[in-house]
Amino acid sequence: MLVLPTYCEAENIPRFLRAVRAAVPDLDVIVADDDSPDGTGRLAEELAGELGGIDVLHRPGKAGLGAAYRHGFRVALDRGYDVVAQMDADFSHDPAVLPILLGELVKGADVAVGSRYVPGGSAPDWTLLRRLLSRWGNAYARAMLRLRVRDATTAFRAYRAEVLEAIDIDGTRANGYLFQIETAYRISAVGARIAEVPITFTDRVAGASKMAVVRTMVETELRVTWWGLSLRAPALSGRLRATSAGRYLEGRIRPTAAPPGS
Ligand SMILES: Nc1nc2c(ncn2[C@@H]2O[C@H](COP(=O)(O)OP(=O)(O)OP(=O)(O)O)[C@@H](O)[C@H]2O)c(=O)[nH]1
Ligand SMILES: [Mg+2]
């Protein structure tokens, strides 16, 4: 089962679903759409009627890709699928790589991730600044959280279902891009066997980016620092958790305005 969160992907979704079907004909798909005003959900329904094996979750409104993934993963797990994959629906991830990720699970991995930061992987369309920020963010998260994966922010992954249950996927809190780091942290902590497959991450083919880069970076580093502190000094973080700053860092209270792309 492949879970695809979508928000305003009308320009991509028909071609994308066909490309997924062509890459792995027997892979079922869940589209988790947050009531995209551009009609992505309706288009996905049309494709579902035509191609079969596609379900569309019509979520009530934009709640962040983490929330959409949690929902889609839970539906896939409840339906008893052994393998649950995830990817962006904007062609940043090449559907032709799906068979390679799934193949890693057949070879014995618990999780396979499409990685920009192993030999052969890259993000050629990014500016030098964005590349440096992503590299640095990944290195920082890796050191702080003792991650066993080089690309902790990639959203191109395949999981064995047991692993999603083992990491308590329903108990994750992040709604935005941090969701990928939160899950990378959890799979590292439970000792999952992780395979990293090089990918070329290309910029979206069509449609607008929903990522506010600087805001996302700052929020991400704050949370990573907090989790790192909780890992190393549980007593101190336990005391901090009682304060409002601690509750914010814990993800229990949201900043006043929901950040774009969260
Ligand atoms: N359901 C849902 N999907 C979302 C939301 N935000 C983003 N997505 C989807 O999540 C995937 C990845 O997010 P992106 O929006 O591609 O990130 P982006 O805006 O393309 O940023 P860049 O690719 O880095 O430029 C895409 O398939 C989006 O449509 C959301 O709030 N809800
Ligand atoms: Mg994208």
Coordinates of C-alpha atoms and ligand atoms in Angstrom, one line a residue:
M1 CA 0.0 0.0 0.0
L2 CA 1.3 3.5 -0.9
V3 CA 0.1 6.5 1.0
L4 CA 0.1 9.8 -0.8
P5 CA -0.7 13.0 1.0
T6 CA -2.0 15.7 -1.3
Y7 CA -2.7 19.3 -1.1
C8 CA -3.3 21.2 -4.4
E9 CA -1.7 18.7 -6.7
A10 CA -4.4 18.8 -9.4
E11 CA -1.7 19.5 -12.0
N12 CA 0.2 16.4 -10.9
I13 CA -2.1 13.8 -9.5
P14 CA -3.6 12.2 -12.7
R15 CA -0.2 11.7 -14.3
F16 CA 1.3 10.7 -11.0
L17 CA -1.2 8.0 -10.2
R18 CA -0.7 6.6 -13.7
A19 CA 3.1 6.6 -13.2
V20 CA 2.8 4.7 -9.9
R21 CA 0.6 2.1 -11.5
A22 CA 3.0 1.7 -14.4
A23 CA 6.0 1.4 -12.0
V24 CA 4.3 -1.2 -9.6
P25 CA 1.1 -2.5 -11.2
D26 CA -0.2 -4.3 -8.1
L27 CA 0.5 -1.6 -5.6
D28 CA -2.7 -0.2 -3.9
V29 CA -2.8 3.5 -3.2
I30 CA -4.4 5.7 -0.6
V31 CA -4.6 9.4 -1.5
A32 CA -5.0 11.4 1.7
D33 CA -6.3 14.8 0.4
D34 CA -7.0 17.7 2.7
D35 CA -9.9 19.1 0.8
S36 CA -7.6 20.7 -1.8
P37 CA -9.4 23.8 -3.2
D38 CA -8.1 22.9 -6.7
G39 CA -10.1 19.7 -6.9
T40 CA -7.2 17.2 -6.4
G41 CA -9.6 15.0 -4.4
R42 CA -12.2 14.8 -7.1
L43 CA -9.5 14.1 -9.8
A44 CA -8.1 11.4 -7.6
E45 CA -11.6 9.8 -7.4
E46 CA -11.8 9.9 -11.2
L47 CA -8.5 8.1 -11.5
A48 CA -9.6 5.6 -8.8
G49 CA -12.6 4.8 -10.9
E50 CA -10.5 4.3 -14.0
L51 CA -7.5 2.5 -12.6
G52 CA -8.9 0.7 -9.5
G53 CA -6.9 -0.1 -6.4
I54 CA -7.0 3.5 -5.3
D55 CA -8.8 4.9 -2.3
V56 CA -9.2 8.6 -1.5
L57 CA -9.4 9.8 2.0
H58 CA -11.3 13.1 1.9
R59 CA -10.0 15.0 4.9
P60 CA -11.9 18.1 6.1
G61 CA -9.2 20.7 5.6
K62 CA -5.4 21.4 5.5
A63 CA -4.0 19.9 8.6
G64 CA -0.4 19.2 7.6
L65 CA 1.2 16.3 5.9
G66 CA 2.1 14.5 9.1
A67 CA -1.6 14.3 10.1
A68 CA -2.4 13.1 6.6
Y69 CA 0.3 10.4 6.8
R70 CA -0.9 9.2 10.2
H71 CA -4.4 8.9 8.9
G72 CA -3.3 7.1 5.7
F73 CA -1.0 4.8 7.6
R74 CA -3.6 3.8 10.1
V75 CA -6.1 2.9 7.4
A76 CA -3.4 0.8 5.6
L77 CA -2.5 -1.0 8.8
D78 CA -6.1 -1.6 9.8
R79 CA -6.6 -3.2 6.4
G80 CA -3.8 -5.6 7.1
Y81 CA -1.2 -4.6 4.4
D82 CA 2.3 -6.0 5.2
V83 CA 4.1 -3.1 3.6
V84 CA 3.3 0.6 3.7
A85 CA 5.1 3.1 1.4
Q86 CA 5.0 6.9 1.3
M87 CA 6.1 9.5 -1.2
D88 CA 5.4 13.1 -2.4
A89 CA 2.8 13.3 -5.2
D90 CA 4.5 16.1 -7.0
F91 CA 7.1 14.1 -9.0
S92 CA 10.0 15.1 -6.6
H93 CA 10.2 11.4 -6.0
D94 CA 10.5 9.2 -9.1
P95 CA 7.9 6.4 -9.1
A96 CA 10.4 4.3 -11.0
V97 CA 12.4 4.0 -7.7
L98 CA 9.4 2.4 -5.9
P99 CA 10.3 -1.2 -7.0
I100 CA 13.8 -0.7 -5.6
L101 CA 12.6 0.5 -2.2
L102 CA 10.1 -2.4 -2.0
G103 CA 12.8 -4.8 -3.2
E104 CA 14.9 -3.8 -0.1
L105 CA 12.2 -5.0 2.1
V106 CA 12.0 -8.3 0.3
K107 CA 15.8 -8.6 0.9
G108 CA 15.3 -8.2 4.6
A109 CA 15.2 -4.5 5.5
D110 CA 12.5 -3.3 7.9
V111 CA 12.5 0.2 6.4
A112 CA 13.9 1.4 3.0
V113 CA 14.4 5.1 2.5
G114 CA 15.2 7.0 -0.7
S115 CA 18.2 9.0 0.3
R116 CA 19.9 12.1 -1.1
Y117 CA 22.8 11.7 1.2
V118 CA 24.4 8.4 0.2
P119 CA 26.7 8.0 -2.8
G120 CA 24.7 8.4 -5.9
G121 CA 22.0 10.5 -4.3
S122 CA 21.4 14.2 -5.0
A123 CA 19.1 17.2 -5.1
P124 CA 20.4 18.9 -8.2
D125 CA 17.6 21.5 -8.6
W126 CA 18.3 23.0 -5.2
T127 CA 20.2 26.2 -4.7
L128 CA 23.5 25.9 -2.8
L129 CA 21.9 27.6 0.2
R130 CA 19.0 25.1 0.4
R131 CA 21.4 22.2 -0.1
L132 CA 23.6 23.4 2.7
L133 CA 20.6 24.0 5.0
S134 CA 19.3 20.5 4.4
R135 CA 22.7 18.9 4.8
W136 CA 23.3 20.8 8.0
G137 CA 19.9 20.1 9.3
N138 CA 20.3 16.4 8.6
A139 CA 23.8 16.3 10.2
Y140 CA 22.5 18.0 13.3
A141 CA 19.5 15.8 13.7
R142 CA 21.7 12.7 13.1
A143 CA 24.1 13.7 15.9
M144 CA 21.4 14.9 18.3
L145 CA 19.1 12.0 17.9
R146 CA 21.7 9.3 17.2
L147 CA 19.9 8.6 13.9
R148 CA 21.0 5.6 11.9
V149 CA 19.9 7.1 8.6
R150 CA 21.7 9.8 6.6
D151 CA 18.6 11.4 5.0
A152 CA 16.2 11.9 7.9
T153 CA 14.0 14.3 6.1
T154 CA 13.2 12.2 3.0
A155 CA 9.5 11.4 2.6
F156 CA 10.2 8.6 0.1
R157 CA 10.1 5.4 2.2
A158 CA 8.7 1.9 2.5
Y159 CA 8.0 0.3 5.9
R160 CA 7.2 -3.1 7.0
A161 CA 3.8 -2.8 8.8
E162 CA 5.2 -4.2 12.1
V163 CA 7.7 -1.4 12.2
L164 CA 5.0 1.3 12.0
E165 CA 3.2 -0.4 14.9
A166 CA 6.5 -0.8 16.8
I167 CA 7.2 2.9 16.6
D168 CA 3.7 3.8 17.7
I169 CA 3.0 5.7 14.5
D170 CA -0.3 6.9 16.0
G171 CA 1.6 8.5 18.9
T172 CA 3.7 10.8 16.6
R173 CA 2.9 14.4 17.0
A174 CA 4.6 16.4 14.2
N175 CA 2.3 17.7 11.5
G176 CA 4.6 19.3 9.1
Y177 CA 8.0 18.4 7.6
L178 CA 9.2 17.4 11.0
F179 CA 7.1 14.3 10.8
Q180 CA 9.9 12.7 8.7
I181 CA 12.5 13.4 11.4
E182 CA 10.2 12.2 14.1
T183 CA 9.7 8.8 12.4
A184 CA 13.4 8.6 11.5
Y185 CA 14.1 9.1 15.2
R186 CA 11.7 6.4 16.2
I187 CA 12.9 3.8 13.6
S188 CA 16.4 4.4 14.7
A189 CA 15.5 4.0 18.4
V190 CA 13.7 0.7 18.0
G191 CA 16.7 -0.7 16.1
A192 CA 14.9 -1.3 12.8
R193 CA 17.1 -2.6 9.9
I194 CA 17.3 0.5 7.6
A195 CA 18.3 0.4 3.9
E196 CA 19.2 3.6 2.2
V197 CA 18.8 3.7 -1.6
P198 CA 20.2 6.7 -3.5
I199 CA 17.7 9.0 -5.2
T200 CA 17.7 12.1 -7.2
F201 CA 15.3 14.5 -5.6
T202 CA 14.0 16.8 -8.3
D203 CA 11.9 20.0 -7.8
R204 CA 8.2 19.6 -8.3
V205 CA 7.1 19.4 -11.9
A206 CA 4.0 21.6 -11.5
G207 CA 2.2 23.5 -8.7
A208 CA 3.4 25.7 -6.0
S209 CA 5.7 24.7 -3.1
K210 CA 4.1 24.8 0.3
M211 CA 7.3 25.0 2.2
A212 CA 8.3 28.1 4.2
V213 CA 12.0 27.2 4.3
V214 CA 13.3 29.5 7.1
R215 CA 10.3 29.0 9.4
T216 CA 10.5 25.3 8.8
M217 CA 14.2 25.2 9.6
V218 CA 13.9 27.1 12.8
E219 CA 11.0 25.0 14.1
T220 CA 12.7 21.8 13.1
E221 CA 16.0 22.7 14.9
L222 CA 14.1 23.6 18.0
R223 CA 12.3 20.4 18.1
V224 CA 15.3 18.3 17.3
T225 CA 17.2 20.1 20.1
W226 CA 14.4 19.3 22.5
W227 CA 14.2 15.6 21.5
G228 CA 18.0 15.4 21.8
L229 CA 17.8 17.0 25.3
S230 CA 15.0 14.5 26.3
L231 CA 17.2 11.7 25.1
R232 CA 20.3 12.8 27.0
A233 CA 18.8 14.5 30.1
P234 CA 15.4 13.1 30.8
A235 CA 15.2 14.6 34.3
L236 CA 15.8 18.1 33.0
S237 CA 13.5 17.8 30.1
G238 CA 10.8 16.3 32.4
R239 CA 11.0 19.4 34.5
L240 CA 10.9 21.7 31.5
R241 CA 7.8 19.8 30.2
A242 CA 5.8 21.4 33.0
T243 CA 6.4 24.9 31.6
S244 CA 4.6 26.3 28.6
A245 CA 7.9 26.5 26.6
G246 CA 8.3 22.8 27.3
R247 CA 4.8 22.0 26.3
Y248 CA 5.3 23.9 23.0
L249 CA 8.6 22.0 22.4
E250 CA 6.8 18.8 23.1
G251 CA 4.3 19.6 20.4
R252 CA 1.4 19.8 22.9
I253 CA 0.6 23.4 22.2
R254 CA 0.7 25.0 18.8
P255 CA 2.0 28.5 18.1
T256 CA -0.8 31.0 17.6
A257 CA -0.9 30.9 13.8
A258 CA -0.4 27.6 12.1
P259 CA 2.7 27.9 10.0
P260 CA 2.3 27.4 6.3
G261 CA 3.0 23.9 5.3
S262 CA 2.6 22.6 8.8
Ligands
LIG1 N1 -2.9 16.1 2.8 C1 -1.9 17.0 2.9 N2 -0.8 16.9 2.0 C2 0.1 17.9 2.0 C3 0.0 19.0 2.9 N3 1.1 19.8 2.7 C4 1.8 19.2 1.7 N4 1.2 18.0 1.3 C5 1.6 17.1 0.3 O1 2.8 16.5 0.8 C6 3.7 16.2 -0.3 C7 5.0 16.9 0.0 O2 4.9 18.3 0.3 P1 5.3 19.4 -0.7 O3 4.1 20.3 -0.7 O4 5.7 18.7 -1.9 O5 6.4 20.2 -0.3 P2 6.7 21.3 -1.4 O6 5.7 22.3 -1.2 O7 6.7 20.7 -2.7 O8 8.0 21.8 -1.0 P3 9.2 21.4 -1.9 O9 8.9 20.2 -2.7 O10 10.3 21.3 -1.0 O11 9.2 22.6 -2.8 C8 3.0 16.7 -1.6 O12 2.4 15.6 -2.2 C9 2.0 17.7 -1.1 O13 0.8 17.8 -1.9 C10 -1.1 19.0 3.8 O14 -1.2 19.9 4.7 N5 -2.0 18.0 3.8
MG2 MG 7.6 18.7 -2.9

